[in-house]
Tab-separated table of C-alpha atoms in Angstrom:
chain	number	residue	atom	x	y	z
I	121	MET	CA	50.888	53.660	69.492
I	122	LYS	CA	53.637	53.109	68.136
I	123	PRO	CA	55.030	50.542	65.566
I	124	TYR	CA	57.849	48.681	67.964
I	125	GLN	CA	54.632	48.113	71.267
I	126	LYS	CA	52.860	45.729	68.520
I	127	ILE	CA	56.108	43.990	69.348
I	128	PRO	CA	54.649	40.731	71.649
I	129	ILE	CA	56.379	40.347	75.072
I	130	ARG	CA	57.724	37.349	76.128
I	131	GLU	CA	58.351	38.353	80.308
I	132	CYS	CA	61.084	35.790	81.398
I	133	GLY	CA	61.713	36.689	85.209
I	134	GLU	CA	65.000	37.921	85.225
I	135	PRO	CA	65.290	40.498	88.724
I	136	LEU	CA	65.684	44.236	88.667
I	137	VAL	CA	69.503	45.057	90.055
I	138	PRO	CA	71.818	47.391	91.439
I	139	ILE	CA	74.298	49.041	89.088
I	140	PRO	CA	77.285	48.407	90.542
I	141	ALA	CA	78.232	52.274	91.081
I	142	ASP	CA	82.396	51.121	91.308
I	143	LYS	CA	82.398	50.779	87.131
I	144	PHE	CA	80.105	53.956	86.277
I	145	VAL	CA	79.108	57.566	87.303
I	146	ILE	CA	76.463	56.951	89.044
I	147	PRO	CA	74.952	60.577	89.837
I	148	SER	CA	72.979	61.710	93.683
I	149	PRO	CA	70.254	62.460	94.054
I	150	HIS	CA	68.907	61.809	90.670
I	151	ALA	CA	68.076	63.864	88.571
I	152	TYR	CA	63.784	63.311	88.334
I	153	GLU	CA	64.061	62.612	92.107
I	154	LYS	CA	65.868	66.886	92.430
I	155	LEU	CA	62.384	67.871	90.575
I	156	GLY	CA	60.242	65.994	93.321
I	157	ALA	CA	58.998	62.512	91.148
I	158	ASN	CA	58.193	60.017	93.928
I	159	TYR	CA	60.263	56.828	93.394
I	160	ARG	CA	58.174	56.118	96.601
I	161	GLY	CA	61.437	53.245	98.432
I	162	LYS	CA	62.785	52.098	94.651
I	163	SER	CA	65.654	53.765	93.215
I	164	PRO	CA	66.446	54.005	89.051
I	165	TYR	CA	70.066	52.602	89.079
I	166	PHE	CA	68.357	49.130	88.425
I	167	LEU	CA	68.616	47.433	85.465
I	168	ARG	CA	67.249	43.275	84.603
I	169	GLN	CA	70.625	41.349	84.816
I	170	GLY	CA	70.562	40.669	81.629
I	171	VAL	CA	71.066	43.885	80.395
I	172	LEU	CA	73.171	44.727	83.669
I	173	ASN	CA	75.805	42.591	82.004
I	174	PRO	CA	75.661	43.940	78.461
I	175	LEU	CA	76.551	47.424	80.224
I	176	ILE	CA	79.334	46.602	82.036
I	177	ASN	CA	80.440	44.432	78.628
I	178	ALA	CA	80.124	48.319	77.194
I	179	GLN	CA	82.071	50.180	79.702
I	180	ASN	CA	84.594	47.849	78.895
I	181	ARG	CA	85.235	48.338	76.022
I	182	LEU	CA	85.240	52.326	76.262
I	183	GLN	CA	87.996	51.683	77.798
I	184	VAL	CA	90.009	49.787	74.719
I	185	TYR	CA	88.739	52.771	72.951
I	186	GLN	CA	89.318	55.247	75.528
I	187	PRO	CA	90.346	54.724	78.063
I	188	GLY	CA	89.822	56.838	81.259
I	189	TRP	CA	86.832	57.005	80.539
I	190	GLN	CA	83.286	55.917	81.814
I	191	ILE	CA	79.673	55.662	80.754
I	192	LEU	CA	77.809	57.703	83.499
I	193	ILE	CA	74.543	56.665	83.684
I	194	PHE	CA	71.404	59.761	83.353
I	195	ASP	CA	68.981	56.950	84.369
I	196	ALA	CA	67.248	53.352	83.807
I	197	TYR	CA	64.686	51.263	85.922
I	198	ARG	CA	61.392	54.104	86.047
I	199	PRO	CA	58.229	53.245	87.439
I	200	VAL	CA	54.444	54.620	85.654
I	201	GLU	CA	54.562	57.003	88.008
I	202	VAL	CA	57.237	58.671	87.484
I	203	GLN	CA	57.058	58.462	83.738
I	204	GLN	CA	54.158	60.209	84.516
I	205	PHE	CA	55.556	62.341	86.917
I	206	MET	CA	58.141	63.276	84.016
I	207	VAL	CA	55.605	63.791	81.019
I	208	ASP	CA	53.468	66.133	83.491
I	209	TYR	CA	56.894	67.648	84.842
I	210	THR	CA	57.948	68.704	80.566
I	211	PHE	CA	54.482	70.234	79.432
I	212	GLN	CA	53.980	72.227	82.559
I	213	THR	CA	57.951	73.463	81.158
I	214	LEU	CA	56.831	73.574	77.681
I	215	LEU	CA	54.008	76.477	79.216
I	216	ASP	CA	55.834	77.800	81.601
I	217	THR	CA	58.434	78.641	78.803
I	218	ARG	CA	55.514	79.985	75.744
I	219	GLY	CA	53.840	82.326	78.809
I	220	LEU	CA	50.302	80.040	78.664
I	221	ALA	CA	48.161	78.525	80.850
I	222	LYS	CA	47.073	74.976	80.667
I	223	GLU	CA	43.279	76.433	81.390
I	224	LYS	CA	43.081	79.009	78.674
I	225	LEU	CA	44.251	76.274	76.691
I	226	SER	CA	42.046	74.708	73.655
I	227	GLU	CA	42.253	71.138	73.710
I	228	ALA	CA	43.835	71.296	70.123
I	229	GLU	CA	46.331	73.442	71.709
I	230	SER	CA	47.664	71.333	74.515
I	231	GLN	CA	46.998	68.014	72.117
I	232	ALA	CA	49.372	69.662	69.600
I	233	ILE	CA	52.191	70.546	72.856
I	234	LEU	CA	51.634	67.121	74.327
I	235	THR	CA	51.993	65.448	70.567
I	236	GLU	CA	55.767	67.489	71.609
I	237	VAL	CA	56.776	66.126	75.419
I	238	TYR	CA	55.640	62.400	73.792
I	239	THR	CA	58.622	63.338	70.752
I	240	ILE	CA	60.798	62.448	74.163
I	241	TRP	CA	58.673	60.663	77.181
I	242	ALA	CA	56.505	57.458	76.565
I	243	ILE	CA	53.330	57.415	77.024
I	244	PRO	CA	52.636	56.408	80.999
I	245	SER	CA	50.452	54.027	80.164
I	246	ASP	CA	49.210	51.003	82.596
I	247	ASN	CA	49.194	48.113	79.743
I	248	ALA	CA	51.499	45.288	80.163
I	249	ALA	CA	51.567	45.235	76.191
I	250	THR	CA	52.404	48.659	75.972
I	251	PRO	CA	55.286	49.202	78.730
I	252	PRO	CA	57.385	52.584	78.912
I	253	PRO	CA	61.114	51.566	78.056
I	254	HIS	CA	62.315	52.360	80.786
I	255	SER	CA	59.707	50.296	83.556
I	256	THR	CA	60.510	47.347	82.035
I	257	GLY	CA	64.559	47.715	83.174
I	258	ALA	CA	65.498	46.983	79.574
I	259	ALA	CA	66.302	50.721	78.742
I	260	ILE	CA	68.996	53.492	79.666
I	261	ASP	CA	70.291	57.199	79.485
I	262	ILE	CA	73.248	57.443	79.712
I	263	THR	CA	76.642	59.908	78.457
I	264	LEU	CA	80.558	59.969	78.916
I	265	VAL	CA	82.700	61.386	81.251
I	266	ASP	CA	86.313	61.730	79.935
I	267	GLU	CA	89.828	61.275	82.501
I	268	LYS	CA	89.898	64.344	84.147
I	269	GLY	CA	85.984	63.269	85.051
I	270	GLN	CA	83.962	66.141	83.786
I	271	THR	CA	81.537	65.041	81.845
I	272	ILE	CA	82.182	64.882	77.264
I	273	ASP	CA	79.325	67.606	75.779
I	274	MET	CA	77.428	66.082	72.675
I	275	GLY	CA	76.138	68.569	71.428
I	276	GLY	CA	72.355	68.197	73.045
I	277	GLU	CA	71.331	67.859	77.000
I	278	ILE	CA	70.089	64.725	77.725
I	279	ASP	CA	65.801	65.104	77.632
I	280	GLU	CA	66.337	67.554	75.430
I	281	ILE	CA	62.870	68.100	73.343
I	282	GLY	CA	64.162	69.087	68.961
I	283	GLU	CA	66.732	68.363	66.505
I	284	ARG	CA	69.331	68.262	68.548
I	285	SER	CA	67.959	65.152	70.460
I	286	HIS	CA	68.515	62.775	66.912
I	287	PRO	CA	71.668	60.823	66.976
I	288	ASP	CA	73.104	62.013	63.563
I	289	TYR	CA	71.671	65.454	63.828
I	290	TYR	CA	75.953	67.002	63.384
I	291	ILE	CA	76.101	64.615	60.742
I	292	ALA	CA	76.779	67.051	57.908
I	293	ALA	CA	78.627	69.104	60.157
I	294	LYS	CA	81.832	71.283	58.802
I	295	SER	CA	82.390	73.058	61.763
I	296	PRO	CA	84.918	70.466	64.119
I	297	ARG	CA	83.446	70.933	67.113
I	298	GLU	CA	79.998	70.581	66.112
I	299	GLN	CA	82.001	67.430	64.324
I	300	SER	CA	83.198	66.154	67.673
I	301	TYR	CA	79.677	66.159	69.447
I	302	HIS	CA	78.990	63.768	66.451
I	303	GLN	CA	81.900	61.498	66.668
I	304	LYS	CA	81.439	61.324	69.603
I	305	ARG	CA	77.748	60.106	69.763
I	306	VAL	CA	78.685	57.549	66.927
I	307	LEU	CA	81.644	56.989	69.683
I	308	LEU	CA	78.408	56.253	72.626
I	309	ALA	CA	76.834	54.042	70.121
I	310	LYS	CA	79.587	51.925	69.357
I	311	VAL	CA	79.859	50.790	71.902
I	312	MET	CA	76.716	50.441	72.919
I	313	GLU	CA	75.775	49.042	69.962
I	314	GLU	CA	78.624	45.939	70.332
I	315	ALA	CA	77.376	44.677	73.322
I	316	GLY	CA	74.833	43.904	72.204
I	317	PHE	CA	72.572	47.319	73.277
I	318	SER	CA	69.841	49.335	70.156
I	319	ARG	CA	70.088	52.814	69.822
I	320	HIS	CA	66.490	54.055	70.147
I	321	LYS	CA	66.205	55.581	66.471
I	322	GLY	CA	65.405	60.206	67.840
I	323	GLU	CA	67.628	60.081	70.961
I	324	TRP	CA	71.276	60.331	71.594
I	325	TRP	CA	71.619	58.803	75.064
I	326	HIS	CA	68.780	56.502	74.694
I	327	PHE	CA	69.632	52.331	74.042
I	328	SER	CA	68.176	49.379	75.002
I	329	LEU	CA	68.712	45.989	75.091
I	330	GLY	CA	65.722	43.032	75.547
I	331	ASP	CA	62.429	45.518	75.388
I	332	GLN	CA	60.410	45.591	72.502
I	333	MET	CA	62.099	49.289	70.838
I	334	TRP	CA	64.843	46.827	70.511
I	335	ALA	CA	63.258	44.031	69.250
I	336	TRP	CA	62.013	46.134	66.622
I	337	SER	CA	64.759	47.727	66.339
I	338	LEU	CA	66.932	44.279	65.393
I	339	ASP	CA	63.832	42.652	63.954
I	340	ARG	CA	63.843	39.559	66.683
I	341	ALA	CA	60.132	38.615	66.389
I	342	TYR	CA	59.246	39.245	70.384
I	343	ALA	CA	60.373	41.192	73.605
I	344	ILE	CA	62.598	39.333	77.118
I	345	TYR	CA	60.587	42.385	79.108
I	346	GLY	CA	58.490	43.719	80.286
I	347	ARG	CA	56.504	46.076	82.622
I	348	VAL	CA	58.720	45.230	86.562
I	349	GLU	CA	55.399	44.248	88.405
I	350	ASP	CA	55.258	46.339	91.693
């Protein structure tokens, strides 16, 4: 169990609401749907009402610092079933990349690779006390788009497994290009944190508000969003 999962949840009962396409960049089809994830009629571009309003505030704040720039919504609500799909997909991708076959792995080797997967993907738990963050409708993966509609290079890809995913990976960079990566990550965190979000300590793209990770990061007594029930 990760430390944040010990935070109690007092579900507030807010509904999921759609993220307005006129205020954000919303890719279609969704990245995980293109890989074969089945949302069973649900949309990944939904959030709790109490999370959407601060997100709009963050977009407005971004306009102050960088007029014309927008927040790109990579992922928001993610059912546990989709979480499991992406864990399995990432596990298989690592095997393929390394030329490994699952049936030939020892239990220890399989567990070691799964541990790598879980550095990025939360365990797809069905336990209501330990929901994956995205299953609560309170977590969001985002990046930036400039005034020309070009996605900003943040020095690493969303969902990338490796050191580059850490928010401060480029903090001591010497080259102007790598310094710019850090500056863009700082900007993204600034507008989100000013709006009330908390950033994942190991992922530059992941922010949440009201879930267990948010409560743990900000030393709150409890979370207000648990897993969204079907």
